[in-house]
């Protein structure tokens, strides 16, 4: 996966973590700073927020730092989130509603991607079953019968068994092994309240 895909894959965890901190009473600056401090566990999305923390050290407010991040972050999803997060706190003084809605939206998106990927795997599996199980078995039986009836050469069976089958299986594996989609098949969600203990 490239940088943008890694950020998108971990954005849900980052949003969850920020949501928990805000529910415990943390302000925006403390929440973002804490997220960056736990970037190794929280993922690439959390690491990307280090840009905002660095900007605050240069004199920017957290609002301005997040808005700058909304223009320069390497992921479109993260840019939209950073800008929305900053505006939510500026407008209402609280990010609880925004973070809850964003987390729900990201979870639904992951579920849709997961279903699409599993459906595509199901179709690919049926195609593989036909092309590399049923069809070859029929070809072998037909070849054996022809060889007994008309002295049909069996050298093509060796080619089928030692070249076509392995090449076809390898091609199938390469086509279905997509890291971008695989991450959505079953992405364990940690209990962030246990991973990142916070106090109110």
Short mmCIF file of C-alpha atoms in Angstrom, two decimals:
data_model
loop_
_atom_site.label_atom_id
_atom_site.label_comp_id
_atom_site.label_asym_id
_atom_site.label_seq_id
_atom_site.Cartn_x
_atom_site.Cartn_y
_atom_site.Cartn_z
CA UNK A 1 0.00 0.00 0.00
CA UNK A 2 1.14 3.55 -0.66
CA UNK A 3 1.14 6.33 1.93
CA UNK A 4 -2.39 7.49 1.19
CA UNK A 5 -3.82 3.97 1.44
CA UNK A 6 -2.05 3.38 4.77
CA UNK A 7 -3.47 6.61 6.16
CA UNK A 8 -6.99 5.78 4.96
CA UNK A 9 -6.72 2.29 6.47
CA UNK A 10 -5.89 3.64 9.94
CA UNK A 11 -8.08 6.76 9.92
CA UNK A 12 -10.93 4.96 11.68
CA UNK A 13 -8.67 4.10 14.63
CA UNK A 14 -7.40 7.69 14.84
CA UNK A 15 -10.97 9.04 14.85
CA UNK A 16 -11.98 6.57 17.55
CA UNK A 17 -9.07 7.63 19.71
CA UNK A 18 -9.85 11.32 19.36
CA UNK A 19 -13.50 10.60 20.12
CA UNK A 20 -12.59 8.83 23.36
CA UNK A 21 -10.33 11.66 24.48
CA UNK A 22 -12.99 14.30 23.82
CA UNK A 23 -15.54 12.23 25.73
CA UNK A 24 -13.11 12.24 28.65
CA UNK A 25 -12.91 16.03 28.56
CA UNK A 26 -9.68 16.63 26.63
CA UNK A 27 -9.51 19.77 24.49
CA UNK A 28 -8.52 19.66 20.83
CA UNK A 29 -4.85 20.45 21.39
CA UNK A 30 -4.39 17.79 24.07
CA UNK A 31 -6.33 15.21 22.02
CA UNK A 32 -4.25 15.71 18.87
CA UNK A 33 -0.99 15.81 20.82
CA UNK A 34 -1.84 12.58 22.62
CA UNK A 35 -2.79 10.94 19.31
CA UNK A 36 0.60 11.81 17.82
CA UNK A 37 2.37 10.49 20.92
CA UNK A 38 0.69 7.10 20.32
CA UNK A 39 1.27 7.13 16.56
CA UNK A 40 3.21 3.84 16.61
CA UNK A 41 0.11 2.04 17.82
CA UNK A 42 -2.58 4.21 16.26
CA UNK A 43 -1.16 4.03 12.73
CA UNK A 44 -0.18 6.27 9.82
CA UNK A 45 -3.21 8.54 10.18
CA UNK A 46 -2.11 9.41 13.71
CA UNK A 47 1.45 10.03 12.52
CA UNK A 48 0.15 12.46 9.89
CA UNK A 49 -1.19 14.70 12.67
CA UNK A 50 2.40 15.41 13.71
CA UNK A 51 2.30 18.14 11.05
CA UNK A 52 -0.39 19.97 13.01
CA UNK A 53 1.47 19.57 16.30
CA UNK A 54 4.65 20.92 14.71
CA UNK A 55 2.75 23.92 13.35
CA UNK A 56 1.43 24.78 16.83
CA UNK A 57 5.03 24.90 18.04
CA UNK A 58 5.70 27.47 15.33
CA UNK A 59 2.95 29.71 16.67
CA UNK A 60 -0.14 28.52 14.80
CA UNK A 61 -3.34 27.87 16.69
CA UNK A 62 -4.60 24.29 16.56
CA UNK A 63 -7.45 25.48 14.34
CA UNK A 64 -5.06 27.02 11.82
CA UNK A 65 -2.73 24.02 12.04
CA UNK A 66 -5.56 21.61 11.26
CA UNK A 67 -6.79 23.81 8.41
CA UNK A 68 -3.26 23.81 6.95
CA UNK A 69 -3.25 20.06 7.32
CA UNK A 70 -6.57 20.04 5.47
CA UNK A 71 -4.73 21.50 2.49
CA UNK A 72 -1.46 19.55 2.55
CA UNK A 73 -2.12 16.07 4.03
CA UNK A 74 -1.24 13.21 1.62
CA UNK A 75 -4.73 11.67 1.89
CA UNK A 76 -7.95 13.25 0.63
CA UNK A 77 -9.93 11.59 3.44
CA UNK A 78 -7.52 12.95 6.03
CA UNK A 79 -7.63 16.45 4.49
CA UNK A 80 -11.42 16.46 4.68
CA UNK A 81 -11.38 15.11 8.22
CA UNK A 82 -8.78 17.59 9.52
CA UNK A 83 -10.67 20.58 8.12
CA UNK A 84 -14.02 19.27 9.37
CA UNK A 85 -12.58 18.53 12.81
CA UNK A 86 -11.18 22.05 13.11
CA UNK A 87 -14.42 23.69 11.97
CA UNK A 88 -16.56 21.53 14.27
CA UNK A 89 -14.68 22.65 17.37
CA UNK A 90 -14.58 26.27 16.19
CA UNK A 91 -18.32 26.35 15.48
CA UNK A 92 -19.75 24.38 18.41
CA UNK A 93 -16.95 24.13 20.96
CA UNK A 94 -17.25 20.34 20.88
CA UNK A 95 -16.15 17.64 18.46
CA UNK A 96 -18.23 14.82 19.94
CA UNK A 97 -21.00 14.83 17.34
CA UNK A 98 -18.63 15.29 14.41
CA UNK A 99 -16.30 12.50 15.56
CA UNK A 100 -19.19 10.11 16.26
CA UNK A 101 -20.69 10.71 12.81
CA UNK A 102 -17.30 10.38 11.12
CA UNK A 103 -16.51 7.12 12.94
CA UNK A 104 -19.89 5.71 11.96
CA UNK A 105 -19.40 6.76 8.33
CA UNK A 106 -15.92 5.20 8.17
CA UNK A 107 -17.18 1.97 9.74
CA UNK A 108 -19.98 1.74 7.17
CA UNK A 109 -17.52 2.41 4.36
CA UNK A 110 -15.24 -0.35 5.61
CA UNK A 111 -18.17 -2.76 5.76
CA UNK A 112 -19.18 -1.94 2.17
CA UNK A 113 -15.61 -2.42 0.93
CA UNK A 114 -15.40 -5.68 2.85
CA UNK A 115 -18.58 -7.03 1.28
CA UNK A 116 -17.53 -5.99 -2.23
CA UNK A 117 -14.16 -7.67 -1.83
CA UNK A 118 -15.65 -10.89 -0.48
CA UNK A 119 -18.17 -10.96 -3.33
CA UNK A 120 -15.39 -10.51 -5.88
CA UNK A 121 -13.43 -13.32 -4.22
CA UNK A 122 -16.50 -15.56 -4.45
CA UNK A 123 -16.82 -14.93 -8.19
CA UNK A 124 -13.09 -15.44 -8.71
CA UNK A 125 -13.25 -18.70 -6.75
CA UNK A 126 -16.06 -20.03 -8.93
CA UNK A 127 -14.12 -19.12 -12.09
CA UNK A 128 -11.02 -20.84 -10.73
CA UNK A 129 -13.04 -23.93 -9.85
CA UNK A 130 -14.35 -24.16 -13.41
CA UNK A 131 -11.12 -23.35 -15.25
CA UNK A 132 -8.61 -25.21 -13.10
CA UNK A 133 -10.61 -28.06 -11.57
CA UNK A 134 -13.60 -29.14 -13.60
CA UNK A 135 -12.24 -28.28 -17.07
CA UNK A 136 -8.81 -29.92 -16.56
CA UNK A 137 -10.42 -33.03 -15.10
CA UNK A 138 -12.66 -33.30 -18.14
CA UNK A 139 -9.66 -32.73 -20.44
CA UNK A 140 -7.63 -35.48 -18.74
CA UNK A 141 -10.49 -37.98 -18.97
CA UNK A 142 -11.14 -37.09 -22.60
CA UNK A 143 -7.43 -37.37 -23.40
CA UNK A 144 -7.17 -40.79 -21.78
CA UNK A 145 -10.18 -42.03 -23.73
CA UNK A 146 -8.80 -40.68 -27.01
CA UNK A 147 -5.42 -42.23 -26.35
CA UNK A 148 -7.02 -45.64 -25.89
CA UNK A 149 -9.22 -45.31 -28.96
CA UNK A 150 -6.98 -43.54 -31.46
CA UNK A 151 -3.48 -43.70 -30.01
CA UNK A 152 -3.74 -40.01 -29.08
CA UNK A 153 -0.39 -38.63 -27.72
CA UNK A 154 -0.41 -37.82 -24.01
CA UNK A 155 2.49 -35.37 -24.07
CA UNK A 156 0.02 -32.49 -23.92
CA UNK A 157 -1.12 -33.74 -20.52
CA UNK A 158 2.35 -33.15 -19.13
CA UNK A 159 2.25 -29.62 -20.48
CA UNK A 160 -1.18 -29.15 -18.90
CA UNK A 161 -0.09 -30.51 -15.51
CA UNK A 162 3.35 -28.92 -15.23
CA UNK A 163 2.87 -25.61 -17.05
CA UNK A 164 -0.73 -24.52 -17.46
CA UNK A 165 -1.97 -25.47 -13.98
CA UNK A 166 0.87 -23.78 -12.02
CA UNK A 167 0.81 -20.69 -14.23
CA UNK A 168 -2.95 -20.38 -13.92
CA UNK A 169 -2.87 -20.81 -10.16
CA UNK A 170 -0.11 -18.21 -9.81
CA UNK A 171 -2.05 -15.76 -11.96
CA UNK A 172 -5.16 -16.32 -9.84
CA UNK A 173 -3.24 -15.66 -6.62
CA UNK A 174 -1.70 -12.47 -7.98
CA UNK A 175 -5.06 -11.16 -9.15
CA UNK A 176 -6.81 -11.82 -5.84
CA UNK A 177 -4.00 -10.77 -3.51
CA UNK A 178 -4.74 -7.04 -3.43
CA UNK A 179 -3.36 -5.42 -0.24
CA UNK A 180 -5.61 -2.37 -0.67
CA UNK A 181 -8.74 -4.54 -0.48
CA UNK A 182 -7.35 -7.23 1.79
CA UNK A 183 -7.07 -4.80 4.67
CA UNK A 184 -10.87 -4.52 4.71
CA UNK A 185 -11.65 -8.23 4.86
CA UNK A 186 -11.14 -8.53 8.57
CA UNK A 187 -9.53 -5.62 10.30
CA UNK A 188 -9.50 -6.28 14.06
CA UNK A 189 -10.54 -3.22 15.99
CA UNK A 190 -8.72 -2.88 19.28
CA UNK A 191 -10.47 -1.70 22.39
CA UNK A 192 -8.81 1.71 22.37
CA UNK A 193 -9.90 2.40 25.94
CA UNK A 194 -7.61 -0.45 26.98
CA UNK A 195 -4.79 0.30 24.52
CA UNK A 196 -4.75 4.01 25.34
CA UNK A 197 -5.97 4.44 28.91
CA UNK A 198 -7.28 7.94 29.51
CA UNK A 199 -8.58 9.64 32.58
CA UNK A 200 -11.37 12.16 32.79
#
